[in-house]
Short mmCIF file of C-alpha atoms in Angstrom, two decimals:
data_model
loop_
_atom_site.label_atom_id
_atom_site.label_comp_id
_atom_site.label_asym_id
_atom_site.label_seq_id
_atom_site.Cartn_x
_atom_site.Cartn_y
_atom_site.Cartn_z
CA MET A 30 99.92 60.60 48.77
CA ILE A 31 103.22 61.79 50.29
CA ARG A 32 105.57 63.24 47.69
CA LYS A 33 109.28 62.80 48.24
CA ILE A 34 111.23 66.09 48.30
CA PRO A 35 114.50 66.05 46.29
CA SER A 36 117.58 66.21 48.48
CA THR A 37 118.74 69.50 46.95
CA ALA A 38 115.39 71.16 47.63
CA LEU A 39 115.26 69.70 51.12
CA GLY A 40 118.70 71.10 51.84
CA ALA A 41 117.62 74.56 50.74
CA VAL A 42 114.54 74.37 52.95
CA LEU A 43 116.57 73.27 55.97
CA THR A 44 119.11 76.02 55.37
CA ALA A 45 116.36 78.64 55.20
CA VAL A 46 114.80 77.33 58.41
CA ALA A 47 118.17 77.36 60.15
CA LEU A 48 118.84 80.95 59.07
CA TYR A 49 115.38 82.05 60.19
CA ALA A 50 115.84 80.41 63.58
CA SER A 51 119.42 81.58 64.09
CA PRO A 52 120.21 84.04 66.88
CA LEU A 53 121.30 86.61 64.28
CA ALA A 54 118.02 86.45 62.37
CA ALA A 55 115.99 86.49 65.59
CA LYS A 56 117.83 89.49 67.00
CA PRO A 57 115.31 92.18 67.93
CA VAL A 58 115.46 95.60 66.33
CA GLU A 59 117.55 97.98 68.40
CA GLY A 60 117.71 101.73 68.34
CA GLU A 61 120.35 104.27 69.09
CA GLY A 62 120.60 107.68 70.66
CA VAL A 63 119.79 109.06 74.08
CA ALA A 64 116.05 108.35 74.00
CA TRP A 65 116.57 104.70 73.14
CA GLU A 66 119.40 104.40 75.67
CA ILE A 67 117.14 105.62 78.46
CA THR A 68 114.14 103.55 77.40
CA GLU A 69 116.22 100.40 77.03
CA GLY A 70 118.09 101.03 80.27
CA LEU A 71 115.02 101.57 82.43
CA THR A 72 113.24 98.52 81.07
CA THR A 73 116.31 96.26 81.19
CA GLU A 74 118.29 97.41 84.21
CA VAL A 75 115.32 98.27 86.43
CA GLY A 76 112.18 96.72 84.90
CA PRO A 77 108.75 97.17 86.51
CA ARG A 78 108.77 100.20 88.82
CA MET A 79 105.70 100.20 91.06
CA ALA A 80 105.34 103.39 93.10
CA GLY A 81 106.69 102.97 96.60
CA SER A 82 108.58 99.78 95.74
CA GLN A 83 112.28 99.00 95.99
CA ALA A 84 112.31 98.92 92.19
CA GLU A 85 111.13 102.53 92.06
CA ASP A 86 113.92 103.39 94.51
CA ARG A 87 116.41 101.80 92.12
CA ALA A 88 114.86 103.68 89.22
CA ARG A 89 115.44 107.02 90.96
CA ASP A 90 119.08 106.16 91.64
CA TRP A 91 119.46 104.91 88.06
CA GLY A 92 117.85 108.07 86.72
CA LYS A 93 120.04 110.40 88.76
CA ALA A 94 123.20 108.65 87.61
CA LYS A 95 122.06 108.59 83.97
CA LEU A 96 121.14 112.27 83.85
CA GLU A 97 124.43 113.24 85.48
CA ALA A 98 126.34 111.13 82.97
CA LEU A 99 124.48 112.87 80.13
CA GLY A 100 125.66 116.27 81.35
CA PHE A 101 122.61 117.61 83.18
CA GLN A 102 123.27 119.85 86.16
CA ASN A 103 121.72 120.22 89.62
CA VAL A 104 120.49 116.63 89.41
CA ARG A 105 118.68 115.63 92.58
CA ILE A 106 116.11 113.26 94.02
CA GLU A 107 113.18 114.78 95.88
CA GLU A 108 111.46 112.06 97.92
CA PHE A 109 107.96 112.19 99.33
CA ALA A 110 105.66 110.00 101.39
CA THR A 111 102.66 108.56 99.65
CA THR A 112 99.96 105.89 99.83
CA THR A 113 100.53 103.06 97.37
CA TRP A 114 99.29 99.57 96.65
CA GLN A 115 100.90 96.11 96.45
CA ARG A 116 99.74 93.26 94.24
CA GLY A 117 99.08 89.78 95.64
CA SER A 118 98.08 86.51 94.05
CA GLU A 119 94.93 86.60 91.92
CA ALA A 120 92.64 84.14 90.21
CA ALA A 121 89.07 83.94 88.94
CA ARG A 122 86.79 81.43 87.26
CA LEU A 123 83.17 81.15 86.35
CA THR A 124 81.56 78.31 88.28
CA ALA A 125 78.10 78.56 86.69
CA PRO A 126 76.41 78.07 84.32
CA TYR A 127 79.59 76.87 82.56
CA PRO A 128 82.90 76.35 84.38
CA GLN A 129 85.44 78.65 82.70
CA PRO A 130 88.83 80.03 83.84
CA LEU A 131 89.22 83.81 83.55
CA ALA A 132 92.35 85.92 83.00
CA ILE A 133 92.12 88.58 85.70
CA THR A 134 94.25 91.25 87.33
CA ALA A 135 93.49 93.32 90.40
CA LEU A 136 93.01 97.07 90.17
CA GLY A 137 95.14 99.42 92.21
CA PHE A 138 93.66 100.09 95.66
CA SER A 139 91.52 96.98 95.50
CA VAL A 140 91.29 95.31 98.90
CA PRO A 141 91.77 91.55 99.29
CA THR A 142 89.02 89.00 99.15
CA PRO A 143 88.46 86.96 102.34
CA GLU A 144 90.99 84.22 103.01
CA GLY A 145 90.37 81.46 100.49
CA GLY A 146 88.51 83.85 98.15
CA LEU A 147 84.79 84.21 97.68
CA THR A 148 82.14 82.66 95.45
CA ALA A 149 78.95 84.54 94.67
CA PRO A 150 76.39 85.29 91.95
CA LEU A 151 77.75 87.50 89.16
CA VAL A 152 75.40 90.29 88.02
CA TYR A 153 75.98 91.64 84.51
CA PHE A 154 75.77 95.35 83.67
CA PRO A 155 76.32 96.34 80.03
CA THR A 156 77.51 99.85 80.91
CA LEU A 157 78.58 102.00 83.84
CA GLU A 158 75.28 103.88 83.51
CA ALA A 159 73.40 100.63 84.04
CA LEU A 160 75.30 100.02 87.27
CA GLU A 161 74.64 103.58 88.37
CA ALA A 162 70.92 103.03 87.86
CA ALA A 163 70.88 99.95 90.12
CA PRO A 164 69.10 100.58 93.43
CA ASP A 165 71.07 100.83 96.66
CA GLY A 166 71.37 97.42 98.30
CA SER A 167 70.47 95.55 95.13
CA LEU A 168 73.93 93.93 94.93
CA LYS A 169 74.10 92.69 98.52
CA GLY A 170 75.77 89.28 98.56
CA LYS A 171 76.64 89.54 94.84
CA ILE A 172 79.55 90.46 92.60
CA ALA A 173 79.05 93.06 89.87
CA PHE A 174 80.41 92.74 86.35
CA VAL A 175 80.55 95.91 84.25
CA ASP A 176 81.03 95.71 80.49
CA HIS A 177 81.57 98.59 78.00
CA ALA A 178 84.15 97.75 75.33
CA MET A 179 86.64 100.49 74.58
CA ARG A 180 86.97 101.69 70.98
CA ARG A 181 90.12 102.87 69.24
CA ALA A 182 90.81 106.55 68.75
CA GLN A 183 93.92 108.08 67.24
CA ASP A 184 94.02 110.75 69.92
CA GLY A 185 93.24 108.32 72.75
CA SER A 186 90.10 110.22 73.67
CA GLY A 187 88.18 107.01 74.33
CA TYR A 188 90.19 106.43 77.50
CA GLY A 189 88.19 109.12 79.28
CA PRO A 190 84.68 107.64 79.05
CA TYR A 191 85.68 103.96 78.87
CA GLY A 192 88.26 104.36 81.64
CA ASN A 193 85.53 105.64 83.94
CA VAL A 194 84.33 102.05 84.33
CA ARG A 195 87.60 101.35 86.14
CA ARG A 196 87.86 104.66 87.94
CA ALA A 197 84.28 104.97 89.22
CA GLY A 198 82.75 101.50 88.85
CA PRO A 199 84.19 99.92 92.02
CA ALA A 200 82.90 102.73 94.25
CA MET A 201 79.45 102.52 92.63
CA ALA A 202 79.31 98.77 93.14
CA SER A 203 80.34 99.15 96.77
CA GLU A 204 77.64 101.76 97.38
CA ARG A 205 75.05 99.28 96.05
CA GLY A 206 76.19 96.57 98.45
CA ALA A 207 78.40 94.43 96.16
CA LEU A 208 80.88 92.01 97.68
CA ALA A 209 83.31 92.74 94.82
CA ILE A 210 83.44 93.98 91.25
CA VAL A 211 84.93 92.67 88.02
CA ILE A 212 85.14 94.88 84.93
CA ARG A 213 86.06 94.54 81.29
CA SER A 214 89.62 95.83 80.89
CA ALA A 215 90.04 99.38 79.65
CA GLY A 216 91.89 98.37 76.50
CA THR A 217 91.47 97.91 72.76
CA ASP A 218 93.30 94.62 72.22
CA SER A 219 91.91 91.13 71.72
CA HIS A 220 94.72 89.41 73.62
CA ARG A 221 94.02 87.44 76.77
CA ASN A 222 95.91 90.03 78.79
CA PRO A 223 93.94 91.93 81.43
CA HIS A 224 94.72 95.64 81.91
CA THR A 225 95.40 96.89 85.41
CA GLY A 226 95.10 100.50 86.60
CA VAL A 227 94.12 102.49 89.62
CA THR A 228 90.64 102.99 91.04
CA ALA A 229 89.33 105.32 93.72
CA PHE A 230 86.71 104.54 96.33
CA GLY A 231 86.30 108.00 97.84
CA LYS A 232 83.86 107.68 100.74
CA ALA A 233 82.66 104.23 99.66
CA ASN A 234 83.89 101.13 101.47
CA PRO A 235 86.73 99.56 99.44
CA ILE A 236 85.92 96.17 97.93
CA PRO A 237 87.93 93.65 95.89
CA ALA A 238 88.14 94.92 92.31
CA GLY A 239 89.60 93.29 89.23
CA ALA A 240 89.62 93.49 85.44
CA VAL A 241 89.36 90.54 83.05
CA SER A 242 90.80 90.40 79.55
CA ASN A 243 88.64 91.43 76.61
CA PRO A 244 88.14 87.85 75.37
CA ASP A 245 86.96 86.84 78.84
CA ALA A 246 84.64 89.84 78.98
CA ASP A 247 83.21 88.74 75.62
CA LEU A 248 82.62 85.30 77.11
CA ILE A 249 80.76 86.74 80.11
CA ALA A 250 78.66 88.95 77.83
CA ARG A 251 77.67 85.99 75.66
CA ILE A 252 76.64 83.94 78.67
CA ALA A 253 74.71 86.88 80.10
CA GLY A 254 72.90 87.20 76.79
CA GLY A 255 71.66 83.63 77.20
CA GLY A 256 69.84 84.57 80.38
CA LYS A 257 71.29 81.85 82.64
CA PRO A 258 72.38 82.87 86.15
CA MET A 259 76.13 83.24 86.54
CA GLU A 260 78.40 82.56 89.49
CA ILE A 261 82.07 83.46 89.93
CA ALA A 262 84.85 82.33 92.25
CA LEU A 263 87.26 85.19 92.91
CA ARG A 264 90.56 85.54 94.77
CA LEU A 265 92.40 88.88 94.80
CA GLU A 266 95.05 89.41 97.46
CA GLY A 267 96.43 92.86 96.62
CA ARG A 268 96.21 95.48 99.33
CA PRO A 269 96.87 99.20 99.90
CA LEU A 270 100.00 100.34 101.72
CA GLU A 271 99.39 103.45 103.77
CA LYS A 272 103.04 104.48 104.04
CA ALA A 273 105.57 104.29 101.25
CA THR A 274 108.30 106.45 99.75
CA SER A 275 108.27 107.69 96.19
CA GLY A 276 110.14 110.59 94.64
CA ASN A 277 110.98 112.75 91.67
CA VAL A 278 114.25 113.09 89.79
CA ILE A 279 114.95 116.67 88.73
CA ALA A 280 117.71 117.86 86.39
CA ASP A 281 118.55 121.16 84.69
CA LEU A 282 120.26 122.41 81.58
CA PRO A 283 120.92 126.00 82.68
CA GLY A 284 120.14 128.72 80.17
CA ARG A 285 122.26 131.67 79.10
CA ASN A 286 119.85 134.01 80.88
CA PRO A 287 118.87 132.46 84.22
CA SER A 288 116.57 135.40 84.97
CA LEU A 289 114.09 134.19 82.34
CA PRO A 290 111.40 131.75 83.55
CA MET A 291 112.31 128.16 82.71
CA ILE A 292 110.83 125.55 80.40
CA LEU A 293 109.66 122.35 82.18
CA VAL A 294 109.51 118.99 80.39
CA GLY A 295 108.03 116.01 82.22
CA CYS A 296 107.35 112.28 82.19
CA HIS A 297 106.85 109.70 84.93
CA LEU A 298 109.41 107.25 86.20
CA ASP A 299 107.13 104.72 87.87
CA SER A 300 105.17 102.01 86.05
CA TRP A 301 102.73 99.21 86.65
CA ASP A 302 104.14 95.79 87.45
CA LEU A 303 102.67 93.55 84.75
CA GLY A 304 105.10 94.70 82.02
CA THR A 305 108.35 96.66 82.14
CA GLY A 306 106.89 100.11 81.55
CA ALA A 307 108.45 100.72 78.14
CA ILE A 308 105.68 102.75 76.54
CA ASP A 309 104.30 103.89 79.89
CA ASP A 310 106.49 105.75 80.46
CA ALA A 311 110.19 104.94 80.00
CA SER A 312 109.92 106.13 76.41
CA GLY A 313 108.52 109.47 77.60
CA CYS A 314 111.49 109.97 79.92
CA GLY A 315 113.81 109.13 77.05
CA ILE A 316 112.07 111.59 74.72
CA VAL A 317 112.12 114.59 77.05
CA ALA A 318 115.73 114.12 78.15
CA ALA A 319 117.01 113.53 74.62
CA ALA A 320 115.17 116.56 73.27
CA ALA A 321 116.38 118.82 76.08
CA LEU A 322 119.95 117.89 75.17
CA ALA A 323 119.35 118.19 71.43
CA ALA A 324 117.92 121.68 71.95
CA GLN A 325 121.45 122.73 72.96
CA ASP A 326 122.86 121.81 69.54
CA GLY A 327 124.34 124.95 68.06
CA GLY A 328 124.72 126.57 71.46
CA GLN A 329 123.32 126.81 74.96
CA ALA A 330 119.62 127.64 75.04
CA LEU A 331 118.58 131.05 76.32
CA ARG A 332 116.25 129.66 78.98
CA THR A 333 116.88 126.87 81.45
CA ILE A 334 115.25 123.59 80.47
CA ARG A 335 114.30 121.46 83.46
CA VAL A 336 113.58 117.75 83.20
CA LEU A 337 111.11 116.22 85.66
CA TRP A 338 111.02 112.43 85.93
CA ALA A 339 108.05 112.18 88.30
CA GLY A 340 107.28 109.42 90.79
CA ASP A 341 103.95 107.84 91.70
CA GLU A 342 101.96 108.91 88.67
CA GLU A 343 100.17 105.59 88.20
CA GLN A 344 98.83 105.32 91.74
CA GLY A 345 99.01 108.96 92.76
CA ILE A 346 95.31 109.62 93.31
CA TYR A 347 96.08 111.03 96.76
CA TYR A 348 99.52 112.62 96.20
CA SER A 349 101.59 112.33 93.05
CA GLY A 350 105.00 113.39 91.85
CA GLY A 351 103.34 116.28 90.04
CA ASP A 352 101.77 117.44 93.31
CA HIS A 353 105.13 117.22 95.07
CA TYR A 354 106.91 119.15 92.35
CA MET A 355 104.39 121.96 92.59
CA LYS A 356 104.67 122.01 96.40
CA LEU A 357 108.46 122.40 96.32
CA HIS A 358 108.83 124.62 93.25
CA ALA A 359 105.73 126.84 93.23
CA ASN A 360 107.88 129.93 93.91
CA GLU A 361 110.27 129.32 91.02
CA PRO A 362 109.25 131.07 87.80
CA HIS A 363 108.24 128.78 84.95
CA ALA A 364 107.16 129.91 81.48
CA LEU A 365 105.90 126.78 79.73
CA ALA A 366 105.48 123.08 80.39
CA MET A 367 105.30 119.96 78.19
CA GLU A 368 104.80 116.28 78.99
CA SER A 369 105.37 112.97 77.18
CA ASP A 370 103.16 110.18 78.55
CA PHE A 371 101.38 108.55 75.65
CA GLY A 372 103.81 105.94 74.40
CA ALA A 373 106.35 106.19 71.62
CA ASP A 374 104.37 106.15 68.39
CA ARG A 375 104.77 108.99 65.91
CA VAL A 376 103.64 112.50 66.77
CA TRP A 377 100.86 113.57 64.39
CA GLN A 378 99.22 116.60 66.00
CA VAL A 379 100.16 119.65 68.03
CA LYS A 380 98.00 121.69 70.38
CA THR A 381 99.10 124.86 72.13
CA ARG A 382 97.97 127.01 75.02
CA PHE A 383 99.40 130.50 74.73
CA ALA A 384 98.15 133.90 75.79
CA ALA A 385 96.89 136.12 72.98
CA ALA A 386 100.06 138.19 73.33
CA ASN A 387 102.07 135.14 72.29
CA SER A 388 100.10 134.16 69.21
CA ASP A 389 103.23 134.63 67.10
CA LEU A 390 105.04 132.11 69.29
CA ALA A 391 102.24 129.61 68.74
CA ASP A 392 102.61 130.16 64.99
CA LYS A 393 106.35 129.51 65.22
CA VAL A 394 105.74 126.24 67.10
CA ASN A 395 103.18 125.09 64.56
CA GLY A 396 105.47 125.97 61.68
CA ALA A 397 108.46 124.19 63.21
CA VAL A 398 106.74 120.80 63.37
CA LEU A 399 104.84 121.03 60.10
CA PRO A 400 107.78 119.64 58.05
CA LEU A 401 107.58 116.52 60.23
CA GLY A 402 103.98 115.93 59.18
CA ILE A 403 102.63 117.27 62.47
CA VAL A 404 99.60 119.52 62.07
CA PRO A 405 97.86 121.86 64.52
CA HIS A 406 94.55 120.74 65.96
CA GLU A 407 91.77 122.64 67.63
CA GLY A 408 91.44 122.81 71.38
CA ALA A 409 93.84 124.02 74.04
CA ALA A 410 96.78 121.98 75.29
CA HIS A 411 96.54 120.79 78.89
CA GLY A 412 99.75 118.90 79.62
CA GLY A 413 99.36 115.87 81.88
CA THR A 414 99.40 114.55 85.42
CA ASP A 415 103.10 115.19 86.03
CA ILE A 416 103.04 118.86 85.07
CA GLY A 417 99.36 119.63 85.67
CA PRO A 418 99.70 120.97 89.22
CA ILE A 419 102.43 123.50 88.35
CA ILE A 420 100.51 124.51 85.20
CA ALA A 421 97.44 125.26 87.32
CA GLU A 422 99.43 127.02 90.02
CA GLN A 423 101.32 129.35 87.67
CA GLU A 424 98.89 129.42 84.72
CA LEU A 425 101.61 128.29 82.35
CA ALA A 426 101.71 128.15 78.60
CA VAL A 427 101.58 124.54 77.32
CA VAL A 428 102.47 122.64 74.15
CA ASP A 429 101.07 119.14 73.62
CA LEU A 430 102.70 116.96 70.96
CA GLY A 431 100.09 114.27 70.38
CA GLN A 432 101.29 110.81 69.46
CA ASP A 433 99.29 108.34 67.41
CA GLY A 434 97.33 106.42 70.04
CA THR A 435 95.58 103.98 67.71
CA HIS A 436 97.32 100.99 69.29
CA TYR A 437 98.45 102.48 72.60
CA PHE A 438 95.60 100.90 74.56
CA ASP A 439 96.45 97.47 73.17
CA LEU A 440 99.47 97.57 75.47
CA HIS A 441 98.60 100.04 78.23
CA HIS A 442 98.89 98.57 81.76
CA THR A 443 99.39 95.00 80.45
CA PRO A 444 102.20 92.42 80.44
CA ASP A 445 102.80 93.45 76.80
CA ASP A 446 104.22 96.85 77.77
CA THR A 447 107.78 95.83 76.94
CA LEU A 448 110.71 97.24 74.97
CA ASP A 449 110.03 95.28 71.79
CA LYS A 450 106.86 97.36 71.32
CA VAL A 451 108.91 100.55 70.91
CA ASP A 452 109.72 101.41 67.29
CA PRO A 453 113.14 103.15 67.30
CA ALA A 454 112.28 105.23 64.22
CA ALA A 455 109.04 106.47 65.77
CA LEU A 456 110.84 107.18 69.04
CA GLN A 457 113.37 109.30 67.19
CA GLN A 458 110.62 111.17 65.36
CA ASN A 459 109.27 112.15 68.80
CA VAL A 460 112.69 113.49 69.77
CA GLU A 461 112.91 115.50 66.56
CA ALA A 462 109.48 117.02 67.13
CA TRP A 463 110.23 117.88 70.73
CA THR A 464 113.61 119.32 69.80
CA ALA A 465 112.05 121.58 67.18
CA VAL A 466 109.62 122.97 69.75
CA LEU A 467 112.17 123.36 72.53
CA LYS A 468 114.59 125.24 70.29
CA ILE A 469 111.87 127.83 69.76
CA VAL A 470 110.38 128.20 73.23
CA ALA A 471 113.68 127.87 75.13
CA ASN A 472 115.22 130.60 72.98
CA GLU A 473 112.30 133.02 73.18
CA PRO A 474 113.71 136.30 74.58
CA GLY A 475 110.35 137.95 75.14
CA ALA A 476 107.82 137.30 77.84
CA ILE A 477 105.85 134.05 77.67
CA SER A 478 102.73 135.27 79.38
CA PRO A 479 100.57 133.36 81.87
CA VAL A 480 97.35 131.90 80.50
CA PRO A 481 94.45 132.19 82.98
CA VAL A 482 91.99 129.35 82.54
CA HIS A 483 89.18 131.69 81.51
CA ASP A 484 91.41 133.08 78.74
CA GLU A 485 92.10 129.72 77.11
CA PRO A 486 91.42 129.74 73.36
#
C-alpha cells in the first residue's frame, strides 16, 4: 500500500532536501591561517606536481612568490637535473578463468608494455618472500602477481615491510624472467583506487610494473585460491625520462645571532599525479612554513630557521631534492633538522635525537608538546628523505613529530589525495606542535651538539 503524505509534511521534507542540496549546505569545510593557505594554494593553483614536469616548475615559482609574500628572506630556487618518469595510458583485465576488468596504475620507473599490450598467464604469489623463493627462469613468458595486504598502524610502520612489495618486487620478478609484474597496492583502504609509487630495478632489466586496487587484489586472491589458471591482458605505457629538471625552494628567517648553526625544517614540493598532493605533501609545506613564522611571535628567534621545500622526493631514487640540498649546503653549519611528510592528521608522539650533552634540551622539547597531548616515544628520531642527507653529512640533532597515520595509507599515492581530506583543526594542531618545538630549539643559546650514529640513544 502507498500512503499519501500530507501536503504540510511533504513541504517540510522538500524544504529539508532543498537546504541539504543547496550550495551553502554543500560548501566544504575551509580552514584559515598560513598552513591552510599554502595547502589550499598548492592543490588549487598548481595541482598535481610530478617531478620534472611543467607543473613542478610552476610549483617552484608559486612557492618562491608565496614565501616572499609571507616575509621570508633569501628566497631562491635551486634547480637540478634528475631522472624522472612520465605516466601513459594504462589498462588491465583478467581474461581467464573469468573475464574481469581491473583498476590498475603503473608504478614509477615501469617501462611500457609492447605496442598493443600483452596477454600472458598470471602467476600468484601470496607474499614477496614467495616470489623471492621462485627459481630463476620460472616466470619466463608469464606475469607475476604479488599479494601481501597492508595493515594499519598508527605510526605508519607497516609501510616499510608492505611497501617492499612495490620497491623490490618488480626487480625480483624481472630476475626470474617475468614479462611484467602486477602487485596489490601498498595501501590500507578498500576503495577501488590503486596506489602508485616508485620502484627500483637496480641491475635487473626493467619490466612493466603496475598496482591494482585492494578490491581487485582480493578478487585475484580468491580466484587463485580456486586453483584455476589465470590469464591477464595488460597495457602500461608510462616510461622513464632520463633528463628532466627539478629543484628546491629555499627560504630563511634570519636569527638574531647568525653565527649560531641554523635550524632546518623540510617538506617536499612535488607529488604524484593521481591526486593533487594535499596530504603528500602540500600540508607538510604549509606546516613547516607556518610554524617557522609563528616561532617569531614575541620576537625574532635567536637562530636562523631555514625552510626547505624539496623537489623530486617521490621519484628521487637516483638523486633527490634532499641530495641536492646537501650537495650545495654541506659547508653551512646546521644544528637540527625536522621534516613534515606524513599527512596532516594530529601529532600524537614525539621522538628526539640529541647528544647526551643536550639531554636537557630533549626534556624541554618533550615538555613543550605534552600539553598538546603529544607524548615521547622510544627510539631515535631520523627525519625523512628531504633532510636525511644533510642529517647524515653533519650528524645533526633531529626532532620527529609523529602524526596519526591510521588512515594515511587510505589516501597515499591515490586519486583521493585531495584537499577535502585535510582537517583544518588537525592541520592547525600540527602548526602549534611545531611552533612549540621551534621556539625552544631556535632560541637555544648553547651548543646543539652533533650526534654520531653510533651514539644514538
